[in-house]
Coordinates of C-alpha atoms and ligand atoms in Angstrom, one line a residue:
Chain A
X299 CA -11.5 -13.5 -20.2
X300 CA -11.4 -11.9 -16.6
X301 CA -12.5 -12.8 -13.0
X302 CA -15.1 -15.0 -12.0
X303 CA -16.2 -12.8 -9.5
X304 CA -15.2 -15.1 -6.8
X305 CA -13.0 -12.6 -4.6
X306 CA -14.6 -10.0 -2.3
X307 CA -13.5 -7.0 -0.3
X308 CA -14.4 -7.8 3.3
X309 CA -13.2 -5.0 5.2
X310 CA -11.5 -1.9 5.3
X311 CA -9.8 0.8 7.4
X312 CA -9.7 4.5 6.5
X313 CA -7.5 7.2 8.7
X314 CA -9.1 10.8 8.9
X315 CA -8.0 12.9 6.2
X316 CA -6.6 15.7 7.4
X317 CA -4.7 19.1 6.3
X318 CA -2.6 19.6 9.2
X319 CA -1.9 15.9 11.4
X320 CA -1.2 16.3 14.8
X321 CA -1.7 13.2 15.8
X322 CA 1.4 10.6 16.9
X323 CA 3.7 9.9 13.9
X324 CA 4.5 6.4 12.9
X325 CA 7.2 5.3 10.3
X326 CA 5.2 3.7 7.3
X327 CA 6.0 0.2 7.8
X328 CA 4.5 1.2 11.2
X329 CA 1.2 2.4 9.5
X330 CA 0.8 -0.3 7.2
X331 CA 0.3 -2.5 10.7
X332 CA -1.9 0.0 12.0
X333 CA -4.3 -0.4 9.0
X334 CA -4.1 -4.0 8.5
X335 CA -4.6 -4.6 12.0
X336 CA -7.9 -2.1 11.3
X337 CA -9.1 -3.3 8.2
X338 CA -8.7 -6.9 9.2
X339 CA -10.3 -6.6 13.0
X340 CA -13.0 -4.8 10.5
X341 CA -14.1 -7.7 8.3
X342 CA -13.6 -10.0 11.4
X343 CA -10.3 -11.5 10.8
X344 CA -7.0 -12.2 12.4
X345 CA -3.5 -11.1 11.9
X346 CA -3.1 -14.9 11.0
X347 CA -5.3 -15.4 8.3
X348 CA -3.5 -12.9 6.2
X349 CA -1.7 -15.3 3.0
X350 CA -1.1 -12.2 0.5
X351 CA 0.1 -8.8 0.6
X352 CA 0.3 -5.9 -1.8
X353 CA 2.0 -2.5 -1.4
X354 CA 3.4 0.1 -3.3
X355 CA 6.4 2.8 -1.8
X356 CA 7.3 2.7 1.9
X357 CA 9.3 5.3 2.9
X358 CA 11.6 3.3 4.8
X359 CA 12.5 1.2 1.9
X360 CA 13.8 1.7 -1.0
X361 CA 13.6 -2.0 -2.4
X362 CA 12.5 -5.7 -1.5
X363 CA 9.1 -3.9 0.0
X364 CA 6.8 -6.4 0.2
X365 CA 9.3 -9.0 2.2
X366 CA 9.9 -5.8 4.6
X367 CA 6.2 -5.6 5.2
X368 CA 5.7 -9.4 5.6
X369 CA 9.0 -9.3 7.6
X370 CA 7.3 -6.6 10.2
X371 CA 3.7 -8.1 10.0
X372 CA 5.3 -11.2 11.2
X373 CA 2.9 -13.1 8.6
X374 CA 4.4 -15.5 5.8
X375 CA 2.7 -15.0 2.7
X376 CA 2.3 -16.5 -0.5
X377 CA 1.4 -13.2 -2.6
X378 CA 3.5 -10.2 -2.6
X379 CA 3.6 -7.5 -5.0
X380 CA 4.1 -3.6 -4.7
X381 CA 2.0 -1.5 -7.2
X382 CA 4.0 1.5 -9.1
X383 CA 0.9 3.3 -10.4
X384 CA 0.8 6.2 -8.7
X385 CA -2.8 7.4 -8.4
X386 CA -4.5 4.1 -9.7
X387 CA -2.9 2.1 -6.7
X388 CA -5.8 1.6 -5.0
X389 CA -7.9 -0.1 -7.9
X390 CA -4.9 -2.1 -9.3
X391 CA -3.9 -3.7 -6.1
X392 CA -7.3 -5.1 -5.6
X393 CA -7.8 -6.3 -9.1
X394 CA -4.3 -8.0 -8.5
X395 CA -5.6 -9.4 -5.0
X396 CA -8.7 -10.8 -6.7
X397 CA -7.0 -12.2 -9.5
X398 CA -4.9 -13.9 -7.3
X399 CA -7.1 -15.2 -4.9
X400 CA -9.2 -16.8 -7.8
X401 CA -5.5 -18.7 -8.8
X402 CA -5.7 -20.3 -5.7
X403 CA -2.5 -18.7 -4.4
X404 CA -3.9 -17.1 -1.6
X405 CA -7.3 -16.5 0.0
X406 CA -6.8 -13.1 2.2
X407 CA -4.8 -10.4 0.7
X408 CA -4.0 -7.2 2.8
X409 CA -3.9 -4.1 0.6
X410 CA -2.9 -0.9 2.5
X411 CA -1.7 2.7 1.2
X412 CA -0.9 4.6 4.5
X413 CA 0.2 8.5 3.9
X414 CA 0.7 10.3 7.2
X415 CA 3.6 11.7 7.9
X416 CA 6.7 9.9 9.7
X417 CA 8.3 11.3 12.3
X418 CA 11.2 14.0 11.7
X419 CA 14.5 13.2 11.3
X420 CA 16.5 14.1 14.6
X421 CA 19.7 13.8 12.4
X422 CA 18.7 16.4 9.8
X423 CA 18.9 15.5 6.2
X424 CA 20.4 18.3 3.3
X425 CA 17.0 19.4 1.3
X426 CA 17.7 17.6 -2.5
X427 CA 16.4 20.4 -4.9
X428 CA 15.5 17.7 -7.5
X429 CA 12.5 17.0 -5.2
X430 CA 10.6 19.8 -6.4
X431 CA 10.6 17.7 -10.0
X432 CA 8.0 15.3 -8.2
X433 CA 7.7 12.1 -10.7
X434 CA 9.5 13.6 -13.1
X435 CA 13.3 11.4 -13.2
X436 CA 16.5 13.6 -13.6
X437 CA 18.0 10.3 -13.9
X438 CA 20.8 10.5 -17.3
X439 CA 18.9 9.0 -19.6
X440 CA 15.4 9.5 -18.7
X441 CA 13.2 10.9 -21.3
X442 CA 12.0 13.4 -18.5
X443 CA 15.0 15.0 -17.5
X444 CA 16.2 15.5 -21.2
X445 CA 13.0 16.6 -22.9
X446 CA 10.5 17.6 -20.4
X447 CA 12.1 18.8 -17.3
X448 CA 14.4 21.6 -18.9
X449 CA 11.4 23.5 -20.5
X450 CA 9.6 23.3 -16.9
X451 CA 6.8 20.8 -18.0
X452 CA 6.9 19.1 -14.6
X453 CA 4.9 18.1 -11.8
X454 CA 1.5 17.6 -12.4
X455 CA -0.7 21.5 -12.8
X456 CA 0.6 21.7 -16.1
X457 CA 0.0 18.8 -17.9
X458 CA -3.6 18.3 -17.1
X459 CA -4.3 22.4 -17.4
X460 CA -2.9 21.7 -21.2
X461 CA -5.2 18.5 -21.8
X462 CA -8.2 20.8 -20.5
X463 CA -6.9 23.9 -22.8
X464 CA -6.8 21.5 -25.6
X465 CA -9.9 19.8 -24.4
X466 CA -11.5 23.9 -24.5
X467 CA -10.1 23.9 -28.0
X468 CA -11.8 20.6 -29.3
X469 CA -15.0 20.4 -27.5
X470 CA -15.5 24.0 -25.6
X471 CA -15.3 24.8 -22.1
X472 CA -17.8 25.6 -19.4
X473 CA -16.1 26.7 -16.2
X474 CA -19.2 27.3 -14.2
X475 CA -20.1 23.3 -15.1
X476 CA -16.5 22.4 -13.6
X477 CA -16.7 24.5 -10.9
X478 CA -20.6 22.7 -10.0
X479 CA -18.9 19.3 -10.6
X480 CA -17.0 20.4 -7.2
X481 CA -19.5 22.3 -5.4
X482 CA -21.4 18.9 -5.9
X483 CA -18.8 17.4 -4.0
X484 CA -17.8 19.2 -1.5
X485 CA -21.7 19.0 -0.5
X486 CA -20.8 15.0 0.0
X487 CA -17.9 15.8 1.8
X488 CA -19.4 18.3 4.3
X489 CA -21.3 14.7 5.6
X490 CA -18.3 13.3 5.4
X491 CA -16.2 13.0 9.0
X492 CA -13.5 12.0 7.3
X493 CA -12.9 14.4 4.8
X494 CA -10.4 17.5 5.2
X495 CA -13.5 19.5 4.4
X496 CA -16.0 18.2 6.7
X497 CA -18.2 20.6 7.3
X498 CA -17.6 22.9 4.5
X499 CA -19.8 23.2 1.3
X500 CA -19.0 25.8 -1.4
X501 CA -20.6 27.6 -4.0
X502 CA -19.9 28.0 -7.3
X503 CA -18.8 31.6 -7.2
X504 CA -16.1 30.2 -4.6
X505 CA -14.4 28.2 -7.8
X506 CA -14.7 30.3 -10.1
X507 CA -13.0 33.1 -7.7
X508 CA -10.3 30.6 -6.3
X509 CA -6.8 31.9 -7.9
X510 CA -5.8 30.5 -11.2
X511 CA -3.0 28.3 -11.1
X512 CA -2.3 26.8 -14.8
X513 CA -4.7 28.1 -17.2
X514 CA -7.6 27.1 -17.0
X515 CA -7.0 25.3 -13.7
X516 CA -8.2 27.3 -10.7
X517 CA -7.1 26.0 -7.3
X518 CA -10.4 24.9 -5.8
X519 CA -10.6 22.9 -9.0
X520 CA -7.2 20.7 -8.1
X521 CA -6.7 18.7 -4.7
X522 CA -5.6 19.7 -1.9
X523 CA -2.7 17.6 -0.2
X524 CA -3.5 15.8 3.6
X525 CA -2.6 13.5 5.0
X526 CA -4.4 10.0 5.4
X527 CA -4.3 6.8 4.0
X528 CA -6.7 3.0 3.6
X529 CA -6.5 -0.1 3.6
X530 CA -8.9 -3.2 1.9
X531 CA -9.1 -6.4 3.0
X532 CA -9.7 -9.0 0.1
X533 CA -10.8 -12.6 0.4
X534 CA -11.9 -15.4 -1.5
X535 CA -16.0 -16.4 -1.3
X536 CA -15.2 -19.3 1.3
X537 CA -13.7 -16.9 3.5
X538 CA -16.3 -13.8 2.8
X539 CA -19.1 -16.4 4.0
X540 CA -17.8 -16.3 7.4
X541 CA -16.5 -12.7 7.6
X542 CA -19.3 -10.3 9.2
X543 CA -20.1 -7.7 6.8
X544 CA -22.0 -7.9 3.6
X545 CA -19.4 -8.9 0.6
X546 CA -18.2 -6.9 -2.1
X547 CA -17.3 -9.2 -4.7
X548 CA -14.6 -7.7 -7.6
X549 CA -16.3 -8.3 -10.4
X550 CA -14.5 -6.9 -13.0
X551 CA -11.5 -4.6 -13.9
X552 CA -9.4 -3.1 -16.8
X553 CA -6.5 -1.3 -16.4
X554 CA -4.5 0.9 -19.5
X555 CA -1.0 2.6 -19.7
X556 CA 0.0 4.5 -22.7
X557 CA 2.6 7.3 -22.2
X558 CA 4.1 8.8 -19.1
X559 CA 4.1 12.9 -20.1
X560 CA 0.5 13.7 -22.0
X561 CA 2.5 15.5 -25.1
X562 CA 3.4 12.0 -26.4
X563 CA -0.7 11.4 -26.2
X564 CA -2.3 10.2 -29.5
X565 CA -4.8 12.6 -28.7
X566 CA -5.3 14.0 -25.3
X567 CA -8.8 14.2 -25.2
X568 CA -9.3 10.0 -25.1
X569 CA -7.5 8.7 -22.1
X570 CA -6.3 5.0 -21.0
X571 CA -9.3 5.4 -18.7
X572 CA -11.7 4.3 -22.2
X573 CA -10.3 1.0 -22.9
X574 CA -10.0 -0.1 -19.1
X575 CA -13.6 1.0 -18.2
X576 CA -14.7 -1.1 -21.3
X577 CA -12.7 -4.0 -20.0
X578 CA -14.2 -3.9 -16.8
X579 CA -17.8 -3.4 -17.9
X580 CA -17.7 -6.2 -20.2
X581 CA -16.3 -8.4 -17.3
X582 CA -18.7 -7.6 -14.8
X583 CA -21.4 -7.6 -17.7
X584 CA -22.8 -4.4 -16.5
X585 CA -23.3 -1.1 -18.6
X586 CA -22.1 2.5 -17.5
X587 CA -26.2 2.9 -17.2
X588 CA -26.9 0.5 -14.3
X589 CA -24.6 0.8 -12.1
X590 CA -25.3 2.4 -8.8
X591 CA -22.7 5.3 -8.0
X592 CA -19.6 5.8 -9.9
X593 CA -16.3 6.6 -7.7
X594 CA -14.2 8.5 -10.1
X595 CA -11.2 9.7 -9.7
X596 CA -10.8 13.1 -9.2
X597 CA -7.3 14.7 -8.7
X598 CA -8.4 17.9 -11.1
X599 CA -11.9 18.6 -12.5
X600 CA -10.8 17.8 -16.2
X601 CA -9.8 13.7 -14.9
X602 CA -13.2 13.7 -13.7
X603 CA -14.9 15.0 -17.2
X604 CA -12.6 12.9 -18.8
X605 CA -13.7 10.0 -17.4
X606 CA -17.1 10.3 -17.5
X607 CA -17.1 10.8 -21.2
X608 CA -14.3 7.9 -22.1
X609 CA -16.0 5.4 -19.3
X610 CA -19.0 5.9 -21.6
X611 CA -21.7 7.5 -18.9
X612 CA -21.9 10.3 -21.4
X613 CA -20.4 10.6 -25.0
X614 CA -16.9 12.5 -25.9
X615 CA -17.7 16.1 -25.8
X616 CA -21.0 16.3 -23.4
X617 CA -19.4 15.8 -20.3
X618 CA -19.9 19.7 -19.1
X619 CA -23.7 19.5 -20.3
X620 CA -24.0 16.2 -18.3
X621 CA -22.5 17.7 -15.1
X622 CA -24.5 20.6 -15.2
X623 CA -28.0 18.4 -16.0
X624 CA -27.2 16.0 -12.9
X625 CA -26.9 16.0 -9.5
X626 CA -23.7 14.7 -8.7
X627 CA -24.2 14.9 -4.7
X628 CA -24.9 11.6 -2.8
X629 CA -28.5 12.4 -2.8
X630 CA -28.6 13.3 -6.8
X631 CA -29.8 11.2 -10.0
X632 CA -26.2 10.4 -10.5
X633 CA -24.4 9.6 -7.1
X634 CA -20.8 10.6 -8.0
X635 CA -17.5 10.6 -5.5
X636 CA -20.5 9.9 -2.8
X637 CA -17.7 10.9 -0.2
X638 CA -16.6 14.1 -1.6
X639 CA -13.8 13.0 -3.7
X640 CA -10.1 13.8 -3.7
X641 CA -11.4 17.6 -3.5
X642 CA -13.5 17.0 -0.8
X643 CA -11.2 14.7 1.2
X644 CA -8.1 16.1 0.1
X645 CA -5.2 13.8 -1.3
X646 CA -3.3 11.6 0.7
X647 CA -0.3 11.2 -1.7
X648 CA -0.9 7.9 -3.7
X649 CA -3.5 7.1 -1.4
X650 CA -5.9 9.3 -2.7
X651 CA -7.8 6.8 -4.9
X652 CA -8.0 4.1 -2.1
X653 CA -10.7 6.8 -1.0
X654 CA -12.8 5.7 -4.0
X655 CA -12.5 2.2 -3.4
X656 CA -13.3 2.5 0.5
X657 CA -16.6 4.3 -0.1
X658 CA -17.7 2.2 -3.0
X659 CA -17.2 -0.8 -0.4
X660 CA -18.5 1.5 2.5
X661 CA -21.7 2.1 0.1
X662 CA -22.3 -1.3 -0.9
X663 CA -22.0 -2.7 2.7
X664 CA -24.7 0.0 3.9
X665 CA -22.0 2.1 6.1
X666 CA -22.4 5.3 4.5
X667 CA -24.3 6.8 7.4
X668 CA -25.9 10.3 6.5
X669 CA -24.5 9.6 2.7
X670 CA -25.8 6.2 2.1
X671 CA -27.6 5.5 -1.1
X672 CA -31.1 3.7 -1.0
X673 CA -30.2 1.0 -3.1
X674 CA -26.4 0.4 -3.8
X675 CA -25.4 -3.4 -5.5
X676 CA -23.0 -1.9 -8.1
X677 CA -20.5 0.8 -8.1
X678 CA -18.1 1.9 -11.1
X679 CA -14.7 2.8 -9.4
X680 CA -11.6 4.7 -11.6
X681 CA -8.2 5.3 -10.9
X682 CA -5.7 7.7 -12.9
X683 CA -1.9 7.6 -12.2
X684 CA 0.5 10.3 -13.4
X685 CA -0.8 12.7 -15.8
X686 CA -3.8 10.6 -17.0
X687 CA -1.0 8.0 -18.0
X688 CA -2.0 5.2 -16.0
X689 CA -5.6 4.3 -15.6
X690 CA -7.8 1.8 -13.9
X691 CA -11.5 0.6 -13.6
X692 CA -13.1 -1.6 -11.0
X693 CA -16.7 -2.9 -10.5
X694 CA -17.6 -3.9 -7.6
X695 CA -20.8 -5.6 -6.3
X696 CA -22.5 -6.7 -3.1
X697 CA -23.4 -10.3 -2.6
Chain B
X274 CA 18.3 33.8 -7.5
X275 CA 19.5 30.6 -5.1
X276 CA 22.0 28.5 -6.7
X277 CA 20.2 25.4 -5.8
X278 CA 17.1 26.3 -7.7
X279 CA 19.8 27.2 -11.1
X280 CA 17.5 25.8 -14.1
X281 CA 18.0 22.1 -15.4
X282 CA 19.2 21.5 -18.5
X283 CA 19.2 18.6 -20.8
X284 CA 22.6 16.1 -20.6
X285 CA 22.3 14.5 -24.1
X286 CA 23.0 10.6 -24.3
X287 CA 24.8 8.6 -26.7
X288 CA 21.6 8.0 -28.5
X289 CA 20.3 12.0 -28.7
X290 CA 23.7 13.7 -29.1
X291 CA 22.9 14.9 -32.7
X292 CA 19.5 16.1 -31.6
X293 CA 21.2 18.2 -29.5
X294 CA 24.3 19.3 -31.9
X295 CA 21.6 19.8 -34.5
X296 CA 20.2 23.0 -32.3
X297 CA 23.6 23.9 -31.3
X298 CA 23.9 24.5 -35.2
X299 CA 20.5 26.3 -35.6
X300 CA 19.2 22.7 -37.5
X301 CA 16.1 20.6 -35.9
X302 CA 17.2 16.7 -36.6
X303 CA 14.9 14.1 -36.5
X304 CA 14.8 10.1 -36.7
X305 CA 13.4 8.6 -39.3
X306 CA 12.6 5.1 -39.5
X307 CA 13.2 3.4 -43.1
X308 CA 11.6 0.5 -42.2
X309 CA 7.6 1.7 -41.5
X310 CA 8.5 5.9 -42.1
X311 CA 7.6 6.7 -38.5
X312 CA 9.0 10.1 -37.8
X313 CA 10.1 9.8 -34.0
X314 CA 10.4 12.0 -31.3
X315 CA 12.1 12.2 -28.7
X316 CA 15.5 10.5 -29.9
X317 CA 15.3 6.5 -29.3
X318 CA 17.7 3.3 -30.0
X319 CA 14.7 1.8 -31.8
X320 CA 11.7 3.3 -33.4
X321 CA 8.6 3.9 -31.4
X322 CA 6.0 2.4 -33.4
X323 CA 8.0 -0.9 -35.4
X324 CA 11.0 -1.4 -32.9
X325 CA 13.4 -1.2 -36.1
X326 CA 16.4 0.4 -35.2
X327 CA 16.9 1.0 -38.6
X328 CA 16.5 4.8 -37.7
X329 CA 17.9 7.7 -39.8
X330 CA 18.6 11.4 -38.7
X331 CA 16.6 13.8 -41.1
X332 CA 16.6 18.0 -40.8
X333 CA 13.7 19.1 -41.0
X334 CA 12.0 22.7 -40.9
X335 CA 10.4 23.0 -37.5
X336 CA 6.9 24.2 -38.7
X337 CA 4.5 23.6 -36.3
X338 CA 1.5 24.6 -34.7
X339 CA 0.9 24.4 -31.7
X340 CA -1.0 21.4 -29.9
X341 CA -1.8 22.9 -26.6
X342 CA -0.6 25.0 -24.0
X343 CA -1.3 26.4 -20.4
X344 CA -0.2 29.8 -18.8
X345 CA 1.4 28.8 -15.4
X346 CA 0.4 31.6 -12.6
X347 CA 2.8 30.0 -9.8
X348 CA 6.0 28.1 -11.2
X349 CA 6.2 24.8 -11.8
X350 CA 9.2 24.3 -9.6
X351 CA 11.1 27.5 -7.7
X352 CA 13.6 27.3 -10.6
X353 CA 11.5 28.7 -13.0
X354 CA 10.3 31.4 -10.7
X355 CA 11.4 34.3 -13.4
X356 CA 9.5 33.0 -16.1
X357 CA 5.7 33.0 -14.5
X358 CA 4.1 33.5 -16.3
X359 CA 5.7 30.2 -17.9
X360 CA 4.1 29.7 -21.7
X361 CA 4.3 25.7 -21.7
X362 CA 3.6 24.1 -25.1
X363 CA 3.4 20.9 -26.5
X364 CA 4.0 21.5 -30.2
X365 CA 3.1 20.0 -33.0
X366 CA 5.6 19.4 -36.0
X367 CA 4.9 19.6 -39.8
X368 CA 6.1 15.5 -39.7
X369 CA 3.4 15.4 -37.2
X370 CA 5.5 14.4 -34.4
X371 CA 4.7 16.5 -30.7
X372 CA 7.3 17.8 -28.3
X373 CA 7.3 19.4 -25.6
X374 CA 8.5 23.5 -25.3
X375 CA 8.6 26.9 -24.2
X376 CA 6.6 29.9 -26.3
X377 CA 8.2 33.4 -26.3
X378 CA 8.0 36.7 -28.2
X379 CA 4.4 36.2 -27.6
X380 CA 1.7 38.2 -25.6
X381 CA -0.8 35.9 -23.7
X382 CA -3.7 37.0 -25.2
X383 CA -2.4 35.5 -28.6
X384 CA -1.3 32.4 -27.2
X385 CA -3.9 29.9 -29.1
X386 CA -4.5 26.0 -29.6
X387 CA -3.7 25.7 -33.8
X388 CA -1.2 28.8 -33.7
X389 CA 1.8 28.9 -36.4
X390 CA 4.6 28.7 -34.9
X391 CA 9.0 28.9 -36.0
X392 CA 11.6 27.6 -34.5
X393 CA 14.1 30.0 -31.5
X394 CA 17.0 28.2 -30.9
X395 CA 17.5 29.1 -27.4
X396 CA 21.6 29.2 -25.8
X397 CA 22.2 28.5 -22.8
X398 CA 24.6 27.0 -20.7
X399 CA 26.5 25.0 -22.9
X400 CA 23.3 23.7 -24.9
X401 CA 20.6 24.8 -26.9
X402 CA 17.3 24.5 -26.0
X403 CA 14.0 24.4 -28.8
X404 CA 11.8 27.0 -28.1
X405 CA 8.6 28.1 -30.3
X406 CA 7.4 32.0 -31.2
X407 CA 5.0 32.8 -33.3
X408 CA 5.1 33.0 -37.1
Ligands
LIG979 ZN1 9.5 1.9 -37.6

């Protein structure tokens, strides 16, 4: 079962994440050119060579995306899909790229998630209050607006600050370990040109003094919205040979969906995140012990914990002592969000995780400047839509 | 308080009307599947573990305990700006079935995973929300 191993990311293209953009602004559809154009100039390609496509929301659009996108590109293409998994975009439109390139569809698949702002409305538009519900539906009918949103258990605080209380009530709680897990981070990102907090370490008294926001969720513990957004190129192994950076072939992936609101959980403490990282593992026929640097995905502290312990680099329960026993930092015994992370870039909407993916590529290809690792051939990559919902795995290795 | 930001409420379907005219009556009903005795929650057309829709409505006591929990310390949208501290809940029913909720008559410091908490069958506008206190 699985990939051969016979796609490769190529290239990629990665705007500057940044809190307040003050740069031009460009409609989506107009980003989405700007990064392909990037990502495929990177891997030494042309606007001509592009045969697949995958997306997921443009704002201009509220259907028939990927024809809009091909439409605009000016490129037929024989591969289209758009992605609806939130925060494990990134990592499921790649796998989806690789898989189809190793059909034979296809041979060079654009995957972009731009997430800058467009530019404001001359004709101004009434303010919706549903917004403020986030991915929570008010739709008639949906199990959101009748069950969840009514009692307030919306957006996305809560409902990880009650799998970490419950994880606190299972397993215990250290918040000086989650509040190193980002200090270790932030350390990466301060390298990091393109993080929002380039620049800016932290200590671990900063955490733990940041203002609570959901018990026990303190803000420096959650990410901080930016803007941004990346793009991947991905080819098949013919095309890779002629492309001018080192190759980094998919290798293996996993991907798990089991509830969209976490109280419907079978337990809250094991997330989709297990079975997809064992997928992928078994794919790639690596172990969670050899790969090189793990790219997790890290919209709180607790998705982070999580996923160490259900990926299997520690077991259920140990994930504090293991973050306080390594060095997470791009220099450390366990290279970990080498970039910073969601809380050292900041989130770019949906983008965020396409952050993981770029600097696993970015590693493996040697372009990780002041952060590159000595030896990188294999990194672990996660993603985590929704509130741990909808999870992804990735390895990726250099050829 | 800005009309705009007046709190949802729930707008029962066809399929969890006598959910909702259960706690309009002070009763907790929920389905029962008599095909593979799955207790299901929330109200579907078909169970959610055989797909049998041959579903029956059951009362039962709302015992629970609770599951987990957060205290929020900003709302979670400006319409529930009065109740920040919200107590969110997910709640854990003697048929073993979880929902989601709202604790009150509680002080924080008491509010703890594996509490035992009743039933508060909350009015409001035109519907009647679940809410948990402690026992
Ligand atoms: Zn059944």
């Amino acid at each position: 079962m699985g990939l051969r191993g016979d796609a490769a990311v190529v290239g990629f293209a990665e705007y500057k994440h940044e809190r307040k953009y003050s740069g031009p602004r460009k409609f989506t559809i107009e980003q989405w050119a700007d990064l392909a154009q990037m990502a495929l100039a990177d891997a030494g390609l042309e606007a001509s060579d592009i045969n697949g496509i995958v997306c997921s929301d443009i704002r201009e659009s509220g259907m028939f995306m990927p024809a809009t996108i091909a439409e605009y590109l000016g490129q037929p293409v024989n591969f289209a899909e758009r992605v609806d998994l939130g925060g494990a975009n990134a990592v499921g439109m790649i796998w989806r790229a690789a898989a189809a390139i190793e059909l034979g569809v296809c041979d060079v698949v654009v995957c972009a998630l731009p997430a800058r702002p467009i530019p404001s409305n001359p004709q101004p538009q009434p303010v919706n209050p549903m917004r403020y519900f986030g991915a929570s539906s008010m739709n008639w009918g949906s199990p959101q607006a009748e069950f969840e949103v009514p009692y307030g258990n919306l957006a996305q605080n809560c409902g990880y600050a009650m799998i970490a209380q419950r994880y606190a009530a299972d397993y215990g709680y250290d918040a000086a370990a989650m509040a190193k897990l980002v200090v270790d981070q932030r350390r990466s990102a301060a390298l990091n040109p393109n993080a929002a907090f380039y620049g800016q370490p932290i200590e671990i008294e900063d955490v733990l003094g940041s203002k609570l926001i959901a018990d026990p969720l303190r803000m420096l513990e959650i990410v901080m919205p930016v803007a941004g957004g990346g793009a991947v190129v991905v080819a098949s192994r013919e095309i890779a040979a002629k492309c001018s950076r080192r190759p980094v072939f998919v290798t293996g992936f996993g991907e798990h969906l089991t509830i969209k609101t976490p109280t419907y959980a079978e337990d809250a403490c094991f997330t989709p995140v297990g079975p997809a990282s064992q997928q992928a593992f078994e794919m790639a026929g690596v172990t969670p012990g050899n790969v090189d640097a793990a790219q997790i995905y890290d919209c709180y502290t607790i998705t982070v914990l999580l996923t160490l312990e259900d990926a299997g680099f520690c077991d259920k329960g140990e994930g504090m002592q293991f973050i306080t026993e390594h060095d997470l930092t791009f220099s450390g015994d366990f290279p970990m969000n080498t970039h910073g992370g969601q809380l050292g870039m900041g989130q770019a909407g949906a983008a965020g995780g396409m952050t993981q993916t770029i600097e696993a590529v970015r590693q493996i290809m040697g372009r990780a400047a002041e952060r590159q690792l000595g030896t990188c051939d294999t990194v672990y990559i996660s993603g985590t839509g929704g509130v741990m919902s909808e999870q992804s795995a990735l390895l990726l290795q250099g050829g | 308080m800005d009309n705009d930001f007046a709190k949802p409420l729930p707008r029962p379907t066809p399929t969890s009307q006598p959910f909702w005219d259960g706690l309009a009556a002070n009763k907790i009903m929920i389905q029962h599947c008599l095909d593979c005795a799955t207790w299901v929650f929330y109200p579907r057309s078909r169970c959610s573990s055989c797909l049998s829709d041959n579903l029956e409505w059951r009362e039962v006591t709302g015992d629970a305990v609770l599951y987990t929990f957060t205290l929020t310390r900003q709302p979670t949208a400006p319409h529930f700006a009065d109740e920040v501290p919200q107590k969110l809940a997910v709640v854990e029913l003697a048929e073993g079935v979880r929902m989601t909720s709202t604790l009150v008559n509680i002080d924080e410091a008491d509010v703890r995973v594996g509490i035992k908490l009743k039933p508060v069958f909350a009015k409001r506008d035109g519907v009647t929300l679940l809410l948990f206190e402690p026992i």
